[in-house]
Amino acid sequence: MTSIQQTDPEIAAIIVREEARQKGEVNLIASENIVSDAVLAAQGSVLTNKYAEGYPGRRYYGGCEVVDEAEEHARSRACELFGADHANVQAHSGTQANIAAYSALISPGDPVLAMDLAHGGHLSHGAKVSLTGKIYNFHHYPVSQQDEMIDLDLVRKMAHEVSPALIVAGASAYPRIIDFAGFRSIADEVGARLMVDMAHIAGLVAAGVHPSPVAHADVVTTTTHKTLRGPRSGLILCRKKWRKKIDSAVFPGGQGGPLMHQVAARAVCFREAMTDSFRDYARQVVENSVQLGEILSAGGLRLVSGGTDNHMILADLRSMDLTGDIAEAALGRAGIVVNMNMIPYDPAPPRRPSGMRIGTPTVTSRGMGTAEITRIGEMILEVLRNPQDQNRIEGIRAQVREMCEQFPTRI
Ligand SMILES: *Cc1c(COP(=O)(O)O)cnc(C)c1O
């Protein structure tokens, strides 16, 4: 920091302010987390200076013998952590990992079946505005209108209609356990390949608190910065037979040189995820989420699908006569950060959706447990019942600040 202060006081001040913001707010963004000082240190290291196009032992640059070892550690730890045959640790992000996986598994124009974006899927699962939606012929399955959960009978029916070359399972806004074995049997029935994007739940899978897709899928993609609590990056796990295609789809297929500081930070993250304390954290993430869901629904807020099995809750704000934009803004003024979100079969437009998404990874990483999450749930309800009451919201803001003081953002 001192060197930034001397060189660039403007950016130094921004970093200081952002750290203060993170410290003083209750962050319930389901896709965010806080990394350890060890992960932070690897990312801020001189490994950033190294070009290393290629893979360990087969680089297009000299001087790679040291960083080769970092990538070997990252790959072998990822395989050990998730029980995979092969790991590619170079994708710059989750979206890059998905683009590489598609290009390894299928050809342009091929039909693909993935979860509807408006029902919890991700942009990189074939949204019209995404490159993925332009290159491949995506079809999308909804969740059931009755219980708002994935309906495998419906997925099977669509798979028979569409005859996809690839089925994609995984979501960005789905609070329930996903039955990967069920998806595998559908893929087998229609002769499709199966890709699972576990970006949101990777940390829960690593800790064994969500079933693993690795034995069922041809390829598993993920981010490493959500529940897995690592650097911002992508990871691809695959069966032996896909190894070559996946590696060449990442480099030279879609990327140039890997970010070796980020590769090293992934290695640190995977080592941390093997520890008992990480498993305790992941269990607590789910416990906090379930507890928060119970408090909110007891207070009259309807939860999509009726509850949660993972780190996130999707709330239907119509049950409190609110829309996502208003709830997000009012909670934000109270120092509670969430994001507005579409809910399945949402009649409202995306800029004013009926729902909000709430997640417990960050607060759990800070050490908040059942008592704190219960209090947070009560504060959320109080704000949602009085979104225009500025005095009351300021009172809650003060309580949030006081609570946050006891829980560090550096771990
Ligand atoms: C977050 C997410 C991604 C994309 O990650 P980026 O690193 O932001 O590109 C991909 N798939 C799913 C399901 C996600 O939730």
mmCIF file of N, CA, C and O in Angstrom, residues 172-210:
data_model
loop_
_atom_site.group_PDB
_atom_site.id
_atom_site.type_symbol
_atom_site.label_atom_id
_atom_site.label_comp_id
_atom_site.label_asym_id
_atom_site.label_seq_id
_atom_site.Cartn_x
_atom_site.Cartn_y
_atom_site.Cartn_z
ATOM 1 N N SER A 172 -26.919 -19.813 -11.427
ATOM 2 C CA SER A 172 -26.449 -18.661 -10.645
ATOM 3 C C SER A 172 -27.457 -18.227 -9.596
ATOM 4 O O SER A 172 -27.134 -17.457 -8.706
ATOM 5 N N ALA A 173 -28.679 -18.669 -9.756
ATOM 6 C CA ALA A 173 -29.723 -18.259 -8.810
ATOM 7 C C ALA A 173 -30.687 -19.418 -8.610
ATOM 8 O O ALA A 173 -31.835 -19.382 -9.048
ATOM 9 N N TYR A 174 -30.186 -20.466 -7.974
ATOM 10 C CA TYR A 174 -31.022 -21.641 -7.701
ATOM 11 C C TYR A 174 -30.686 -22.145 -6.297
ATOM 12 O O TYR A 174 -29.549 -22.538 -6.038
ATOM 13 N N PRO A 175 -31.671 -22.100 -5.376
ATOM 14 C CA PRO A 175 -31.350 -22.360 -3.971
ATOM 15 C C PRO A 175 -31.407 -23.835 -3.551
ATOM 16 O O PRO A 175 -31.277 -24.124 -2.359
ATOM 17 N N ARG A 176 -31.568 -24.722 -4.512
ATOM 18 C CA ARG A 176 -31.765 -26.130 -4.149
ATOM 19 C C ARG A 176 -30.632 -27.027 -4.626
ATOM 20 O O ARG A 176 -29.871 -26.657 -5.518
ATOM 21 N N ILE A 177 -30.577 -28.222 -4.070
ATOM 22 C CA ILE A 177 -29.590 -29.215 -4.512
ATOM 23 C C ILE A 177 -29.929 -29.653 -5.937
ATOM 24 O O ILE A 177 -31.090 -29.823 -6.289
ATOM 25 N N ILE A 178 -28.902 -29.812 -6.762
ATOM 26 C CA ILE A 178 -29.102 -30.244 -8.145
ATOM 27 C C ILE A 178 -28.734 -31.720 -8.245
ATOM 28 O O ILE A 178 -27.679 -32.149 -7.754
ATOM 29 N N ASP A 179 -29.606 -32.487 -8.883
ATOM 30 C CA ASP A 179 -29.422 -33.938 -9.003
ATOM 31 C C ASP A 179 -28.585 -34.239 -10.258
ATOM 32 O O ASP A 179 -29.122 -34.426 -11.347
ATOM 33 N N PHE A 180 -27.272 -34.289 -10.074
ATOM 34 C CA PHE A 180 -26.386 -34.465 -11.226
ATOM 35 C C PHE A 180 -26.507 -35.857 -11.839
ATOM 36 O O PHE A 180 -26.371 -36.024 -13.049
ATOM 37 N N ALA A 181 -26.750 -36.858 -10.993
ATOM 38 C CA ALA A 181 -26.925 -38.224 -11.527
ATOM 39 C C ALA A 181 -28.149 -38.265 -12.440
ATOM 40 O O ALA A 181 -28.145 -38.927 -13.482
ATOM 41 N N GLY A 182 -29.196 -37.536 -12.038
ATOM 42 C CA GLY A 182 -30.404 -37.467 -12.868
ATOM 43 C C GLY A 182 -30.108 -36.851 -14.227
ATOM 44 O O GLY A 182 -30.564 -37.330 -15.270
ATOM 45 N N PHE A 183 -29.331 -35.771 -14.234
ATOM 46 C CA PHE A 183 -28.942 -35.138 -15.502
ATOM 47 C C PHE A 183 -28.115 -36.103 -16.360
ATOM 48 O O PHE A 183 -28.266 -36.154 -17.575
ATOM 49 N N ARG A 184 -27.231 -36.870 -15.702
ATOM 50 C CA ARG A 184 -26.399 -37.822 -16.450
ATOM 51 C C ARG A 184 -27.280 -38.850 -17.165
ATOM 52 O O ARG A 184 -27.046 -39.172 -18.327
ATOM 53 N N SER A 185 -28.294 -39.335 -16.462
ATOM 54 C CA SER A 185 -29.076 -40.396 -17.106
ATOM 55 C C SER A 185 -29.876 -39.826 -18.284
ATOM 56 O O SER A 185 -30.044 -40.502 -19.299
ATOM 57 N N ILE A 186 -30.307 -38.570 -18.181
ATOM 58 C CA ILE A 186 -30.987 -37.939 -19.325
ATOM 59 C C ILE A 186 -30.017 -37.763 -20.489
ATOM 60 O O ILE A 186 -30.333 -38.068 -21.642
ATOM 61 N N ALA A 187 -28.801 -37.302 -20.181
ATOM 62 C CA ALA A 187 -27.792 -37.120 -21.235
ATOM 63 C C ALA A 187 -27.529 -38.451 -21.934
ATOM 64 O O ALA A 187 -27.459 -38.513 -23.169
ATOM 65 N N ASP A 188 -27.409 -39.515 -21.150
ATOM 66 C CA ASP A 188 -27.158 -40.838 -21.749
ATOM 67 C C ASP A 188 -28.319 -41.286 -22.641
ATOM 68 O O ASP A 188 -28.107 -41.843 -23.709
ATOM 69 N N GLU A 189 -29.535 -41.016 -22.178
ATOM 70 C CA GLU A 189 -30.729 -41.416 -22.945
ATOM 71 C C GLU A 189 -30.750 -40.802 -24.338
ATOM 72 O O GLU A 189 -31.188 -41.430 -25.292
ATOM 73 N N VAL A 190 -30.312 -39.529 -24.427
ATOM 74 C CA VAL A 190 -30.409 -38.839 -25.715
ATOM 75 C C VAL A 190 -29.053 -38.723 -26.422
ATOM 76 O O VAL A 190 -28.929 -38.033 -27.432
ATOM 77 N N GLY A 191 -28.033 -39.376 -25.863
ATOM 78 C CA GLY A 191 -26.709 -39.357 -26.495
ATOM 79 C C GLY A 191 -26.027 -38.001 -26.446
ATOM 80 O O GLY A 191 -25.277 -37.644 -27.355
ATOM 81 N N ALA A 192 -26.300 -37.241 -25.374
ATOM 82 C CA ALA A 192 -25.669 -35.923 -25.234
ATOM 83 C C ALA A 192 -24.499 -35.996 -24.256
ATOM 84 O O ALA A 192 -24.419 -36.902 -23.436
ATOM 85 N N ARG A 193 -23.604 -35.035 -24.364
ATOM 86 C CA ARG A 193 -22.564 -34.879 -23.346
ATOM 87 C C ARG A 193 -23.136 -34.037 -22.205
ATOM 88 O O ARG A 193 -24.098 -33.302 -22.411
ATOM 89 N N LEU A 194 -22.523 -34.196 -21.030
ATOM 90 C CA LEU A 194 -23.007 -33.430 -19.879
ATOM 91 C C LEU A 194 -21.898 -32.534 -19.337
ATOM 92 O O LEU A 194 -20.803 -32.998 -19.038
ATOM 93 N N MET A 195 -22.239 -31.260 -19.242
ATOM 94 C CA MET A 195 -21.323 -30.305 -18.614
ATOM 95 C C MET A 195 -22.027 -29.739 -17.384
ATOM 96 O O MET A 195 -23.199 -29.386 -17.451
ATOM 97 N N VAL A 196 -21.327 -29.689 -16.272
ATOM 98 C CA VAL A 196 -21.886 -29.067 -15.077
ATOM 99 C C VAL A 196 -21.073 -27.811 -14.753
ATOM 100 O O VAL A 196 -19.844 -27.869 -14.677
ATOM 101 N N ASP A 197 -21.766 -26.709 -14.600
ATOM 102 C CA ASP A 197 -21.155 -25.445 -14.193
ATOM 103 C C ASP A 197 -21.490 -25.244 -12.713
ATOM 104 O O ASP A 197 -22.601 -24.861 -12.368
ATOM 105 N N MET A 198 -20.511 -25.552 -11.860
ATOM 106 C CA MET A 198 -20.770 -25.475 -10.409
ATOM 107 C C MET A 198 -20.222 -24.180 -9.803
ATOM 108 O O MET A 198 -19.848 -24.147 -8.620
ATOM 109 N N ALA A 199 -20.189 -23.108 -10.600
ATOM 110 C CA ALA A 199 -19.563 -21.852 -10.163
ATOM 111 C C ALA A 199 -19.990 -21.408 -8.768
ATOM 112 O O ALA A 199 -19.163 -21.030 -7.945
ATOM 113 N N HIS A 200 -21.297 -21.455 -8.510
ATOM 114 C CA HIS A 200 -21.766 -20.950 -7.218
ATOM 115 C C HIS A 200 -21.471 -21.893 -6.066
ATOM 116 O O HIS A 200 -21.200 -21.458 -4.954
ATOM 117 N N ILE A 201 -21.545 -23.182 -6.323
ATOM 118 C CA ILE A 201 -21.537 -24.145 -5.208
ATOM 119 C C ILE A 201 -20.209 -24.873 -5.033
ATOM 120 O O ILE A 201 -20.111 -25.783 -4.197
ATOM 121 N N ALA A 202 -19.170 -24.476 -5.784
ATOM 122 C CA ALA A 202 -17.906 -25.239 -5.752
ATOM 123 C C ALA A 202 -17.360 -25.428 -4.339
ATOM 124 O O ALA A 202 -16.851 -26.499 -4.002
ATOM 125 N N GLY A 203 -17.471 -24.396 -3.513
ATOM 126 C CA GLY A 203 -16.959 -24.511 -2.139
ATOM 127 C C GLY A 203 -17.759 -25.520 -1.332
ATOM 128 O O GLY A 203 -17.201 -26.248 -0.502
ATOM 129 N N LEU A 204 -19.063 -25.568 -1.592
ATOM 130 C CA LEU A 204 -19.915 -26.522 -0.880
ATOM 131 C C LEU A 204 -19.601 -27.941 -1.347
ATOM 132 O O LEU A 204 -19.580 -28.885 -0.554
ATOM 133 N N VAL A 205 -19.339 -28.088 -2.649
ATOM 134 C CA VAL A 205 -18.970 -29.395 -3.195
ATOM 135 C C VAL A 205 -17.622 -29.836 -2.611
ATOM 136 O O VAL A 205 -17.472 -30.982 -2.163
ATOM 137 N N ALA A 206 -16.662 -28.927 -2.577
ATOM 138 C CA ALA A 206 -15.328 -29.261 -2.043
ATOM 139 C C ALA A 206 -15.428 -29.756 -0.607
ATOM 140 O O ALA A 206 -14.700 -30.653 -0.193
ATOM 141 N N ALA A 207 -16.349 -29.159 0.150
ATOM 142 C CA ALA A 207 -16.484 -29.500 1.562
ATOM 143 C C ALA A 207 -17.434 -30.667 1.798
ATOM 144 O O ALA A 207 -17.628 -31.093 2.934
ATOM 145 N N GLY A 208 -18.057 -31.166 0.738
ATOM 146 C CA GLY A 208 -18.975 -32.295 0.885
ATOM 147 C C GLY A 208 -20.350 -31.913 1.415
ATOM 148 O O GLY A 208 -21.103 -32.789 1.848
ATOM 149 N N VAL A 209 -20.720 -30.641 1.366
ATOM 150 C CA VAL A 209 -22.061 -30.281 1.819
ATOM 151 C C VAL A 209 -23.048 -30.109 0.661
ATOM 152 O O VAL A 209 -24.215 -29.794 0.873
ATOM 153 N N HIS A 210 -22.582 -30.334 -0.564
ATOM 154 C CA HIS A 210 -23.463 -30.463 -1.737
ATOM 155 C C HIS A 210 -22.910 -31.633 -2.540
ATOM 156 O O HIS A 210 -21.688 -31.771 -2.653
#
